[in-house]
Structures are given as C-alpha cells and as structure tokens.
mmCIF file of N, CA and C in Angstrom:
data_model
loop_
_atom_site.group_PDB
_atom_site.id
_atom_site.type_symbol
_atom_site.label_atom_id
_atom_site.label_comp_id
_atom_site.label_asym_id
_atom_site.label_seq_id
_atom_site.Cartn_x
_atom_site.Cartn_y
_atom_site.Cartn_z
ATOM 1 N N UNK A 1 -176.394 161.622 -16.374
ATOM 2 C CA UNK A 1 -175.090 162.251 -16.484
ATOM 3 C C UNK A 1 -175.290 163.749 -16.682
ATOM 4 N N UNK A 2 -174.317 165.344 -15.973
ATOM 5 C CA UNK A 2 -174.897 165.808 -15.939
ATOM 6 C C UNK A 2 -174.209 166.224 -17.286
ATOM 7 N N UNK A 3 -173.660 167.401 -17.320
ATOM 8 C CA UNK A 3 -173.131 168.438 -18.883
ATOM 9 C C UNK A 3 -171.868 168.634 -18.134
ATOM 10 N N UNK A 4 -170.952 168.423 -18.791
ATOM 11 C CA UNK A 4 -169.512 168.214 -18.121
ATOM 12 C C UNK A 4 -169.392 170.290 -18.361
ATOM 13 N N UNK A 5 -168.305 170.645 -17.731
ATOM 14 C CA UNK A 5 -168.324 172.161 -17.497
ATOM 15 C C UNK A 5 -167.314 172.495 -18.568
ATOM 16 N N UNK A 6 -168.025 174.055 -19.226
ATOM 17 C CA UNK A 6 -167.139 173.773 -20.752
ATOM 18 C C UNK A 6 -168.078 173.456 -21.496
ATOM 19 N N UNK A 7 -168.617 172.792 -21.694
ATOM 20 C CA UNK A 7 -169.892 172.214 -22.971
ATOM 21 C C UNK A 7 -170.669 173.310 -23.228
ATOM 22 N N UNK A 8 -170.710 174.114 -24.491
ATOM 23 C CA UNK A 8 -171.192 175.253 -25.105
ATOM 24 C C UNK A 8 -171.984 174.899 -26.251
ATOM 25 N N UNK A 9 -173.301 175.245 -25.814
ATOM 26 C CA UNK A 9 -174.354 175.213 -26.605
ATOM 27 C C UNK A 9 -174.373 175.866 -27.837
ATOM 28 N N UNK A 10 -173.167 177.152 -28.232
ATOM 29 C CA UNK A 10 -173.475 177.933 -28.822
ATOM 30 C C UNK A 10 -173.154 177.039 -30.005
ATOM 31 N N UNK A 11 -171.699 176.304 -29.768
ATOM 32 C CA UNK A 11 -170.744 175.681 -30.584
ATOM 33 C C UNK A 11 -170.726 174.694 -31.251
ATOM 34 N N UNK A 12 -171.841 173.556 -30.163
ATOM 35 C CA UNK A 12 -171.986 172.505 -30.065
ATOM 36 C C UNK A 12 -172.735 172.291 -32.062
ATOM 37 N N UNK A 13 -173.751 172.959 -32.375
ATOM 38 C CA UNK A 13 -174.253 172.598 -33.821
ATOM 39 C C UNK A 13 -173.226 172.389 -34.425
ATOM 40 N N UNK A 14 -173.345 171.171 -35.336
ATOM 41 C CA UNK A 14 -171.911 170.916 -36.456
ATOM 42 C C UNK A 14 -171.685 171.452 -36.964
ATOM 43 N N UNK A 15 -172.478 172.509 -37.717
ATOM 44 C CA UNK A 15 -172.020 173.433 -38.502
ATOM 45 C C UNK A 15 -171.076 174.393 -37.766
ATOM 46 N N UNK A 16 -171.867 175.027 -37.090
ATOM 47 C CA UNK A 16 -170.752 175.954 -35.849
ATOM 48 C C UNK A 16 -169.315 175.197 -35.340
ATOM 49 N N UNK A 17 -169.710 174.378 -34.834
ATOM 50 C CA UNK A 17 -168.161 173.205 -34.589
ATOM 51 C C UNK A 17 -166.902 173.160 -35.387
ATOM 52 N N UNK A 18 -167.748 173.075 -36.516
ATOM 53 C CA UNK A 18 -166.919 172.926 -37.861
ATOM 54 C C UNK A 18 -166.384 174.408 -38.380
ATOM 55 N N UNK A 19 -166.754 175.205 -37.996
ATOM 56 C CA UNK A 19 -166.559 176.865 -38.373
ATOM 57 C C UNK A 19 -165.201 176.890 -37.254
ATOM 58 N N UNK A 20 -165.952 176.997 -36.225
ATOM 59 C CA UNK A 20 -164.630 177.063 -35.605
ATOM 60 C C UNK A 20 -163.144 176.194 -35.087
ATOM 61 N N UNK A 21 -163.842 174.771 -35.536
ATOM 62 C CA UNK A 21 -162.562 173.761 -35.489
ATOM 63 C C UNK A 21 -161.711 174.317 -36.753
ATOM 64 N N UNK A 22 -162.059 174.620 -38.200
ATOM 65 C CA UNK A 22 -161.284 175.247 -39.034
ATOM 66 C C UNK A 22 -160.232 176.517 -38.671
ATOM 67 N N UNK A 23 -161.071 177.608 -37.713
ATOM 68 C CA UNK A 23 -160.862 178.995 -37.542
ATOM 69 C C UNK A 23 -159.635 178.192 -36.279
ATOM 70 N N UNK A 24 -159.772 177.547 -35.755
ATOM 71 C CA UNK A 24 -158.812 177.436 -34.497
ATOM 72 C C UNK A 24 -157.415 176.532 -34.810
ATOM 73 N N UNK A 25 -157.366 176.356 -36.005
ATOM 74 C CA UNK A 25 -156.067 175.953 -37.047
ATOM 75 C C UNK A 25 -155.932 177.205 -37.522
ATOM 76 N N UNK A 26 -155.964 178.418 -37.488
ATOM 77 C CA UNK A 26 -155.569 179.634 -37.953
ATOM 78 C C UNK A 26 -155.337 180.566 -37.654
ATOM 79 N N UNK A 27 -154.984 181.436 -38.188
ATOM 80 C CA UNK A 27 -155.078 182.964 -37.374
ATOM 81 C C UNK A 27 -155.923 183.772 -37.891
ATOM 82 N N UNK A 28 -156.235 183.744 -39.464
ATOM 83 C CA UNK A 28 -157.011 184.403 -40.391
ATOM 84 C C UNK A 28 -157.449 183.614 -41.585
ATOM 85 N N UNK A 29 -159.018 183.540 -41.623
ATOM 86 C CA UNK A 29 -159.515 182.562 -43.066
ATOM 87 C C UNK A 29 -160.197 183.475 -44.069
ATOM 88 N N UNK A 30 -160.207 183.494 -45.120
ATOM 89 C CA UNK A 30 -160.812 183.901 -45.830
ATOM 90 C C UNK A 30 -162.310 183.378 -46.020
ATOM 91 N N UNK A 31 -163.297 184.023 -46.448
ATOM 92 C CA UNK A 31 -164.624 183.582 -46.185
ATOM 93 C C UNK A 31 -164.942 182.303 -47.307
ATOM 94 N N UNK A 32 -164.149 182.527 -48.853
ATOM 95 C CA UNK A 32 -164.434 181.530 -49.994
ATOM 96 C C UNK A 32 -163.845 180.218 -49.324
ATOM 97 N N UNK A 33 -162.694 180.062 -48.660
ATOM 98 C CA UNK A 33 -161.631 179.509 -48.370
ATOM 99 C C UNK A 33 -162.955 178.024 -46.942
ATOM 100 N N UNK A 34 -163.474 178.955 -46.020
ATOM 101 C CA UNK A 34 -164.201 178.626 -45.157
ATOM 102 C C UNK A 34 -165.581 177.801 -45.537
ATOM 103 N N UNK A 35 -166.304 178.518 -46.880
ATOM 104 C CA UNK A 35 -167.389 178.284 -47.305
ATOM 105 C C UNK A 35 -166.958 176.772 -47.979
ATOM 106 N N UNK A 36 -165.768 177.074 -49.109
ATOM 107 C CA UNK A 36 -165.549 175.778 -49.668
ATOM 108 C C UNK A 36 -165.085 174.663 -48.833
ATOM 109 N N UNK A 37 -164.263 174.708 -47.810
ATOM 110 C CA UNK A 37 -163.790 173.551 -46.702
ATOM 111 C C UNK A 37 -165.103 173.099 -46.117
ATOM 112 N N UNK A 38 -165.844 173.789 -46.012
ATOM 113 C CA UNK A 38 -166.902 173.206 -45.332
ATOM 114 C C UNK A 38 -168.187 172.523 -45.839
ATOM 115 N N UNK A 39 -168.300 172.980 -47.172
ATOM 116 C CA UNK A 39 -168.995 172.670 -48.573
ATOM 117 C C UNK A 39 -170.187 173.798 -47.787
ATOM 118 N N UNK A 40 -170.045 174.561 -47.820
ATOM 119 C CA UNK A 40 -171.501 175.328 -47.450
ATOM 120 C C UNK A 40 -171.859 176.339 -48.306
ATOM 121 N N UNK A 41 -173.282 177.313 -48.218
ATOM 122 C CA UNK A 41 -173.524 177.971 -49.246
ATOM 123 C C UNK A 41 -173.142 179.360 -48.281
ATOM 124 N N UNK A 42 -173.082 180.247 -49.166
ATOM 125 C CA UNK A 42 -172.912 181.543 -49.134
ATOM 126 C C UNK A 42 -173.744 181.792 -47.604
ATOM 127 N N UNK A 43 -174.833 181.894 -47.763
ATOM 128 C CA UNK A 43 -176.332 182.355 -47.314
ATOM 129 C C UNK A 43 -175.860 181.352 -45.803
ATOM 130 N N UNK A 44 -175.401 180.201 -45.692
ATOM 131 C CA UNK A 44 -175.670 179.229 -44.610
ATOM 132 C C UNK A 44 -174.483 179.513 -43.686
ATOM 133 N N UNK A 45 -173.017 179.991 -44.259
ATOM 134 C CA UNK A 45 -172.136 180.143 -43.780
ATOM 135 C C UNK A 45 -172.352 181.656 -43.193
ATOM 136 N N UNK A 46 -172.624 182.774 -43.590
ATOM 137 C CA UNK A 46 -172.663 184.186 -43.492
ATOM 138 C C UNK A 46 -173.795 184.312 -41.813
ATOM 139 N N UNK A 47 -174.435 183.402 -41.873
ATOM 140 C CA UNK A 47 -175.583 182.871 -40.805
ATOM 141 C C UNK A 47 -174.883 182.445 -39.750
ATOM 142 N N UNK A 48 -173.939 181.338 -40.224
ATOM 143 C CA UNK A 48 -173.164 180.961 -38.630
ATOM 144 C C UNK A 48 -172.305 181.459 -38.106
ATOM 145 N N UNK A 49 -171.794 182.661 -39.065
ATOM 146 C CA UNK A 49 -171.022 183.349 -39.118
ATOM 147 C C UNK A 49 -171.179 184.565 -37.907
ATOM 148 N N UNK A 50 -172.275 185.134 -38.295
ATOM 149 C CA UNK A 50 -173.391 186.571 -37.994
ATOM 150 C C UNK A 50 -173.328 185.855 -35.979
ATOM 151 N N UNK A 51 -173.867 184.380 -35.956
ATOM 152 C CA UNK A 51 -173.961 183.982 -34.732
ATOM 153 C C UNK A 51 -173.058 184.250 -33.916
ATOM 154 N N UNK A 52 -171.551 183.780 -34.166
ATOM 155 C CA UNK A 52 -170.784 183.470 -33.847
ATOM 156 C C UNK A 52 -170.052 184.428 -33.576
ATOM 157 N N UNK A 53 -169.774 185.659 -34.358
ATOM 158 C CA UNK A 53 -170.093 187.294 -34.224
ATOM 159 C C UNK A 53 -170.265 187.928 -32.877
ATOM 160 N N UNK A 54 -171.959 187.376 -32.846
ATOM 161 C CA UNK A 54 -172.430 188.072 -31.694
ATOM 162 C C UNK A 54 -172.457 187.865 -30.690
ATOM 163 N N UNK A 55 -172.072 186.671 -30.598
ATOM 164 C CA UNK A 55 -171.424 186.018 -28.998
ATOM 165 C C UNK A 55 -169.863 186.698 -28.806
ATOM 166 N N UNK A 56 -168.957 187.127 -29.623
ATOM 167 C CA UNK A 56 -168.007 187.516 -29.512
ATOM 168 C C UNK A 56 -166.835 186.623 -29.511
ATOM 169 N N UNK A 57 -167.589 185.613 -30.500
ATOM 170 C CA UNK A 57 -166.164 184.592 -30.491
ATOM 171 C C UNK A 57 -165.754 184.889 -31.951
ATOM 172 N N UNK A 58 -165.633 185.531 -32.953
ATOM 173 C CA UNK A 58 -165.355 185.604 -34.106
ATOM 174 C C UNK A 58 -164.590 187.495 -34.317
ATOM 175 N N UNK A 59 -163.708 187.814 -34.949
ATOM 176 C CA UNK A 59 -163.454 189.108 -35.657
ATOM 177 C C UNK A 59 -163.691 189.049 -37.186
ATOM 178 N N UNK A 60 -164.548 189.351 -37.752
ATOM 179 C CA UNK A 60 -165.079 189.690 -38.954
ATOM 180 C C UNK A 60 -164.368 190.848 -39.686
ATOM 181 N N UNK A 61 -163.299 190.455 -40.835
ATOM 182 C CA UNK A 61 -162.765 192.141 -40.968
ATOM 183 C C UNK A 61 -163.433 191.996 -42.933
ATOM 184 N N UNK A 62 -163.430 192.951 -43.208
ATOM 185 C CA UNK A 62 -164.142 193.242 -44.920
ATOM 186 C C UNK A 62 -162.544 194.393 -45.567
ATOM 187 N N UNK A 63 -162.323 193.907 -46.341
ATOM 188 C CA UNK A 63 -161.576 194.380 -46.744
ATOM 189 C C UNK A 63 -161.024 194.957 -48.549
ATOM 190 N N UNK A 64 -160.998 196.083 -48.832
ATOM 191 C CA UNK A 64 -161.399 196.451 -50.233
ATOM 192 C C UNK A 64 -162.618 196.737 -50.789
ATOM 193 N N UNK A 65 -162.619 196.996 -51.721
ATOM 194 C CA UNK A 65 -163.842 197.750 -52.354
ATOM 195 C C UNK A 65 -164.434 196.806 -53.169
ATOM 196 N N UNK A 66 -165.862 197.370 -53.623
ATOM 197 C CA UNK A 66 -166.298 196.672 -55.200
ATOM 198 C C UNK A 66 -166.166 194.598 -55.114
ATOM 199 N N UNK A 67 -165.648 194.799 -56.702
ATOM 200 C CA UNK A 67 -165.783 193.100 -56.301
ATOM 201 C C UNK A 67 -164.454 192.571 -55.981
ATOM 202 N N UNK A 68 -163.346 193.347 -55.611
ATOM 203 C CA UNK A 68 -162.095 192.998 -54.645
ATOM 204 C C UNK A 68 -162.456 192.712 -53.632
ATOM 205 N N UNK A 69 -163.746 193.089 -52.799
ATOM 206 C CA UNK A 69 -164.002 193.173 -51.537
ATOM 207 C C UNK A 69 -163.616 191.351 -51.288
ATOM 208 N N UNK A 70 -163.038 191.437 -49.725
ATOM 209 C CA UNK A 70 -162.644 190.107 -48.950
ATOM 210 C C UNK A 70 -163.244 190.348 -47.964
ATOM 211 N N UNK A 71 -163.506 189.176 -47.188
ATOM 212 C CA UNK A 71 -163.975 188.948 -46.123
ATOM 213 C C UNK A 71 -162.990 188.068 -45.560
ATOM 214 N N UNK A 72 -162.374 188.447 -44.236
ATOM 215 C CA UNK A 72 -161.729 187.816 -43.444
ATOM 216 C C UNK A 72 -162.509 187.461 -42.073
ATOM 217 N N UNK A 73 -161.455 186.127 -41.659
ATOM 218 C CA UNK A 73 -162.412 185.787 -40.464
ATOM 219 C C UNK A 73 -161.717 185.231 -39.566
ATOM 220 N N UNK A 74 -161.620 185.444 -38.021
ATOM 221 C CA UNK A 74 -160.803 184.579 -37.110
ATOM 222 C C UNK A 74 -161.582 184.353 -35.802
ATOM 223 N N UNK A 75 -161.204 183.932 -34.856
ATOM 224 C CA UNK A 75 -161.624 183.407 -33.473
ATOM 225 C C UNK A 75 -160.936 184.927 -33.156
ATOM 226 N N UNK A 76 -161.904 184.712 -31.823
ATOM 227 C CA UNK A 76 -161.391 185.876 -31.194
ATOM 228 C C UNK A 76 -160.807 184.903 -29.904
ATOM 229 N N UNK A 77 -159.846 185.841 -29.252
ATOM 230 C CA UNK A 77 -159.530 184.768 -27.348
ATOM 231 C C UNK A 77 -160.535 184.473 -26.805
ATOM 232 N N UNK A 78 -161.784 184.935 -26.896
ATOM 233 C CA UNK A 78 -162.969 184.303 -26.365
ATOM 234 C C UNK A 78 -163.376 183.326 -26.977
ATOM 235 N N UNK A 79 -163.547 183.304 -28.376
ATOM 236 C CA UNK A 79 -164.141 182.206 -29.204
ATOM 237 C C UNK A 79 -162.746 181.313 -28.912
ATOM 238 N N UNK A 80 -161.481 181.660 -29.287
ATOM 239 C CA UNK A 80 -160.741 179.800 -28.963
ATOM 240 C C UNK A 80 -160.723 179.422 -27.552
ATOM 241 N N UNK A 81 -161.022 179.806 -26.379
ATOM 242 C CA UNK A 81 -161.235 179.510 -24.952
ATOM 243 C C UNK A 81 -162.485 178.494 -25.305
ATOM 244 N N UNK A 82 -163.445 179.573 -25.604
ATOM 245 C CA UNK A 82 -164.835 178.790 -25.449
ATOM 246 C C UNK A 82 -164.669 177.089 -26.167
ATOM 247 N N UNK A 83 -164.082 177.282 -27.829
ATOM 248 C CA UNK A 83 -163.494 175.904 -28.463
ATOM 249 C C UNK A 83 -162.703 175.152 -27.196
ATOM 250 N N UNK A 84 -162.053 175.393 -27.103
ATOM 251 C CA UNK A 84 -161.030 174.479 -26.004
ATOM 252 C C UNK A 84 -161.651 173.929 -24.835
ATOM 253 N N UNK A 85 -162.416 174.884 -24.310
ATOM 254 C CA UNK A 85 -163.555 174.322 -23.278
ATOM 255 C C UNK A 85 -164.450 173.573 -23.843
ATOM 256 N N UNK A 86 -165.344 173.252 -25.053
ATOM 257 C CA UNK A 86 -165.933 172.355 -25.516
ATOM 258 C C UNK A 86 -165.352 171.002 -25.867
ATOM 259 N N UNK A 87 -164.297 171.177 -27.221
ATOM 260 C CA UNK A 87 -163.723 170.267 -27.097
ATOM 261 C C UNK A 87 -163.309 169.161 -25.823
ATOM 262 N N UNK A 88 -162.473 169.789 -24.480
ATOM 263 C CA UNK A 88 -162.405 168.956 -23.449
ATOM 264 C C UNK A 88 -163.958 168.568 -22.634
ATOM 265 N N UNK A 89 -164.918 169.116 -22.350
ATOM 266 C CA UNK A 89 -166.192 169.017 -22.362
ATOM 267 C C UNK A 89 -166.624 167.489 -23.473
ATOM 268 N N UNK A 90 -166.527 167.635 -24.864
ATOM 269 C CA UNK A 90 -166.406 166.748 -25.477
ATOM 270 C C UNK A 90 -165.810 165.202 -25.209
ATOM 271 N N UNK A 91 -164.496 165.451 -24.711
ATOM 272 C CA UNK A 91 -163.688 164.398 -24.581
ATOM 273 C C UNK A 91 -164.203 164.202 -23.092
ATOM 274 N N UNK A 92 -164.590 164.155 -22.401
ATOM 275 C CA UNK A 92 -165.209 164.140 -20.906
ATOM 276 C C UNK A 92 -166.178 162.784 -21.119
ATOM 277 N N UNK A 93 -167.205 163.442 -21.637
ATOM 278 C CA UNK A 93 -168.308 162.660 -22.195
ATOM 279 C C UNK A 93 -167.928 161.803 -22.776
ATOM 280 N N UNK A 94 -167.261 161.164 -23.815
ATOM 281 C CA UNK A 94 -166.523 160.066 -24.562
ATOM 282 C C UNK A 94 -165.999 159.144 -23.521
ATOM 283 N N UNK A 95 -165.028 160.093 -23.137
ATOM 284 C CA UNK A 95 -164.507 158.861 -21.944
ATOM 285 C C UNK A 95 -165.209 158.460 -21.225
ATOM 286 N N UNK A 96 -166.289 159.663 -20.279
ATOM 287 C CA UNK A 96 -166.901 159.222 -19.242
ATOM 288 C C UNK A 96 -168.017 157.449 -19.653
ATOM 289 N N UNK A 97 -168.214 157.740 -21.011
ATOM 290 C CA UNK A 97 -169.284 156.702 -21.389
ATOM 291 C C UNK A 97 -169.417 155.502 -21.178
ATOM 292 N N UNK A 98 -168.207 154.784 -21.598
ATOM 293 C CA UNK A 98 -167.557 153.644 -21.042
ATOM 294 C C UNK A 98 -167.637 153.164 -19.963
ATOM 295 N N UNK A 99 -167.618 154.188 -18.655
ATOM 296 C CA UNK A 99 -167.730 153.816 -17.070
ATOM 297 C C UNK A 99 -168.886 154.170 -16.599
ATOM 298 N N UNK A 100 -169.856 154.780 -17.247
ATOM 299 C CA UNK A 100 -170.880 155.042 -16.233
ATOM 300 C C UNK A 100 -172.189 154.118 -16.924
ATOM 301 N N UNK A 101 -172.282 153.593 -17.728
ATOM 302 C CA UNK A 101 -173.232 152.441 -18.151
ATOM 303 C C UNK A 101 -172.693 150.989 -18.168
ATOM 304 N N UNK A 102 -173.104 150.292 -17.306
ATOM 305 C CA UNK A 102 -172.880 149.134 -16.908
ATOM 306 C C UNK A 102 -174.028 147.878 -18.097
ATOM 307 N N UNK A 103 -173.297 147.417 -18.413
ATOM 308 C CA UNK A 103 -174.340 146.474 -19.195
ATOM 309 C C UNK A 103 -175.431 145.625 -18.385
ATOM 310 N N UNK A 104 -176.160 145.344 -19.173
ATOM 311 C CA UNK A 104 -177.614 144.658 -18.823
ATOM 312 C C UNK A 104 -177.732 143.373 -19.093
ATOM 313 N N UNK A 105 -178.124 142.517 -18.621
ATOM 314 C CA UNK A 105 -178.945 141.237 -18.646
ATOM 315 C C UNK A 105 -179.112 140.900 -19.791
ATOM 316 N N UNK A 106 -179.766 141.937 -20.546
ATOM 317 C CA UNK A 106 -180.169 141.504 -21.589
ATOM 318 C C UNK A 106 -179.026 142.133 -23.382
ATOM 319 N N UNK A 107 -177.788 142.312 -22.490
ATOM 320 C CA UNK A 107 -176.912 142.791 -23.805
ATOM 321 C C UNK A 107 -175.969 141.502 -23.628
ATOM 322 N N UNK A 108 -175.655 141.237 -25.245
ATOM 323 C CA UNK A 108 -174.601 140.232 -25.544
ATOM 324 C C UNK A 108 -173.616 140.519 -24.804
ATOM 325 N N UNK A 109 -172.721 139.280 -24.113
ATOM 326 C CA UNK A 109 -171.282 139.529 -23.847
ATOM 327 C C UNK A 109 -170.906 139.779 -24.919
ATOM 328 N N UNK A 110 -169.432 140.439 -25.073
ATOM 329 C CA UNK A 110 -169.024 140.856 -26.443
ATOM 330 C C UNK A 110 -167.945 139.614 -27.017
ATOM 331 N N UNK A 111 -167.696 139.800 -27.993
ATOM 332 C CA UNK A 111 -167.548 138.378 -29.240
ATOM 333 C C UNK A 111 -165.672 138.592 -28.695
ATOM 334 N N UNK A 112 -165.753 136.893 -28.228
ATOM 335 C CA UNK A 112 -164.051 136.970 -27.743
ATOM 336 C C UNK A 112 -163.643 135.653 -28.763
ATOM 337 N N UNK A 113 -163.220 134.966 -28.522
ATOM 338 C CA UNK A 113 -162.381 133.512 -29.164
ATOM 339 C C UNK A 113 -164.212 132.390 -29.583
ATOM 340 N N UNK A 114 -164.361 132.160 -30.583
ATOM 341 C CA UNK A 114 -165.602 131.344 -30.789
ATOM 342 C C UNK A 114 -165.529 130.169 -30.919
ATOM 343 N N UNK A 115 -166.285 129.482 -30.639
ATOM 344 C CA UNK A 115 -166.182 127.708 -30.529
ATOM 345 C C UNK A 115 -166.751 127.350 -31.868
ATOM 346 N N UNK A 116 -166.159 126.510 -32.555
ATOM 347 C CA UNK A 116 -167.189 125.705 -33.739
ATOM 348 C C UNK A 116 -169.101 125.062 -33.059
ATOM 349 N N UNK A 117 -170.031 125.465 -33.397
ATOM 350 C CA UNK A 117 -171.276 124.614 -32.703
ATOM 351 C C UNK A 117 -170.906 123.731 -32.528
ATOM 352 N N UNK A 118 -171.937 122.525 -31.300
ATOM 353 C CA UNK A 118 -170.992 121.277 -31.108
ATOM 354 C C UNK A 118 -171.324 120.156 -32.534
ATOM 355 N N UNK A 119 -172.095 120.471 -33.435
ATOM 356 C CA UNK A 119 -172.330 119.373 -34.684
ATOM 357 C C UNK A 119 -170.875 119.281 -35.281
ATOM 358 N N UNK A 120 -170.103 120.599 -35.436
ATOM 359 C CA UNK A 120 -169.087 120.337 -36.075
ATOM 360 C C UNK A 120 -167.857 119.895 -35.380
ATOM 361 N N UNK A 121 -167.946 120.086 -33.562
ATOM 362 C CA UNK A 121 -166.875 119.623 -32.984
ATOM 363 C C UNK A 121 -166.975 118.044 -33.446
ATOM 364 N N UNK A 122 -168.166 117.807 -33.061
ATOM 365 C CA UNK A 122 -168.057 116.089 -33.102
ATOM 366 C C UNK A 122 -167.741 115.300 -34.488
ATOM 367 N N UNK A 123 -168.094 116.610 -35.721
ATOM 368 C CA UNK A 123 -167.444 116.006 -36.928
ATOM 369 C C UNK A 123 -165.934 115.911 -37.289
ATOM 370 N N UNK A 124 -165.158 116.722 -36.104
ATOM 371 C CA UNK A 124 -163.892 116.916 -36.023
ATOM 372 C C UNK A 124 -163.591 116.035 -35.759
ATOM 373 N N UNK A 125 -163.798 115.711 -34.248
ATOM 374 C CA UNK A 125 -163.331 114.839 -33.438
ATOM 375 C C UNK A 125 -163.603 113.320 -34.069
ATOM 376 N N UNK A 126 -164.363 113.129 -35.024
ATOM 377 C CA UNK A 126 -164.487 112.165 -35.755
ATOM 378 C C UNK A 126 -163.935 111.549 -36.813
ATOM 379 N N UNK A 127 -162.753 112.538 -37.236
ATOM 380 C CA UNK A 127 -162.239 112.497 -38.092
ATOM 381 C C UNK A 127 -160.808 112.034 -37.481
ATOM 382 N N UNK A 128 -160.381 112.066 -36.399
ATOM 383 C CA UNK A 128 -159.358 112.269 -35.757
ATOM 384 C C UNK A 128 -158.916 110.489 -35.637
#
C-alpha cells in the first residue's frame, strides 16, 4: 500500500499530532495550558514546539516581561492545511485497510451465532 497523499511525516509523531490536534481547536494556546493538556515537560514540549516552528506550521508569540512573560502559540494556514491533509491521509488508510487485505487460510472465520459442542446437543436432545 502506497502513503495516501497528505500523509506528513513532520506531524505524524504523537507527540507532534497531539500539539497540533490541540492547536487546531483554537486560535491561540497558551504554552502552560498546552504543556499541561498534553502532560508534557517543559523541555519536551518547547522541542516540538521549536520543530514545528521551523517548518512554518506554528506562530510563536512571547509576550511581557520578567516572570509575566507568556508564551503564546497557534497553527499557522500552513500548519492547519498540512493537519487537515494528514488527518484525511489518516482516515484513507483506516478505511482503505479493511479492503485491501483479504484473509488467509489460515485466519479464523470470525465468531457469528455458536453451536453448543455436539456432547451437549445430545444431552439436550435427551432430555427432550
């Protein structure tokens, strides 16, 4: 199967996924706000952050001084394109899965209506 078109490597790590599936419910996140939704550390988030940056899917704004300073954070139109193209990329693959592997010889049919073994039919039918 090949890579459905749309499927972005940049994005694809969960962590990254998760950065921007948050950021694309928004217009503007705060960085504490991002770090805690995601349970991540300072150091791990600021990293996927920096990435995500430099591809040009993120606007990074800093705002205030001292220890007021904020960090804001959003998708840029490139970064929610690129999301939207993965995501459906995503859903491609899901669906496609189902139809393009045909079962084998050696996989169970799958579990429909079950018969009692025949020891217990005949203890049924014995009772009857």
């Amino acid at each position: 199967m090949s890579t459905p078109s749309g499927f972005d490597e940049l994005i694809h790590p969960s962590t990254r996924l998760s950065v921007v599936a948050l950021l694309a419910a928004t217009e503007w996140a705060d960085f504490p706000f991002i770090r805690d939704s995601l349970s991540l550390s300072d150091s791990a988030l600021s990293k996927q952050l920096h990435t995500l940056e430099e591809a040009g899917y993120l606007e990074i704004r800093k705002e205030g001084g001292g220890r007021k300073r904020r960090t804001k954070v959003r998708l840029t139109q490139r970064g929610r394109t690129a999301f939207e193209g993965h995501v459906a990329a995503l859903r491609a693959i899901v669906e496609g899965a189902g139809t393009t592997a045909p079962r084998t010889a050696a996989e169970p049919e799958p579990a429909t209506a079950r018969t009692a073994p025949a020891s217990q039919q005949h203890h049924a039918e014995a009772g009857r």
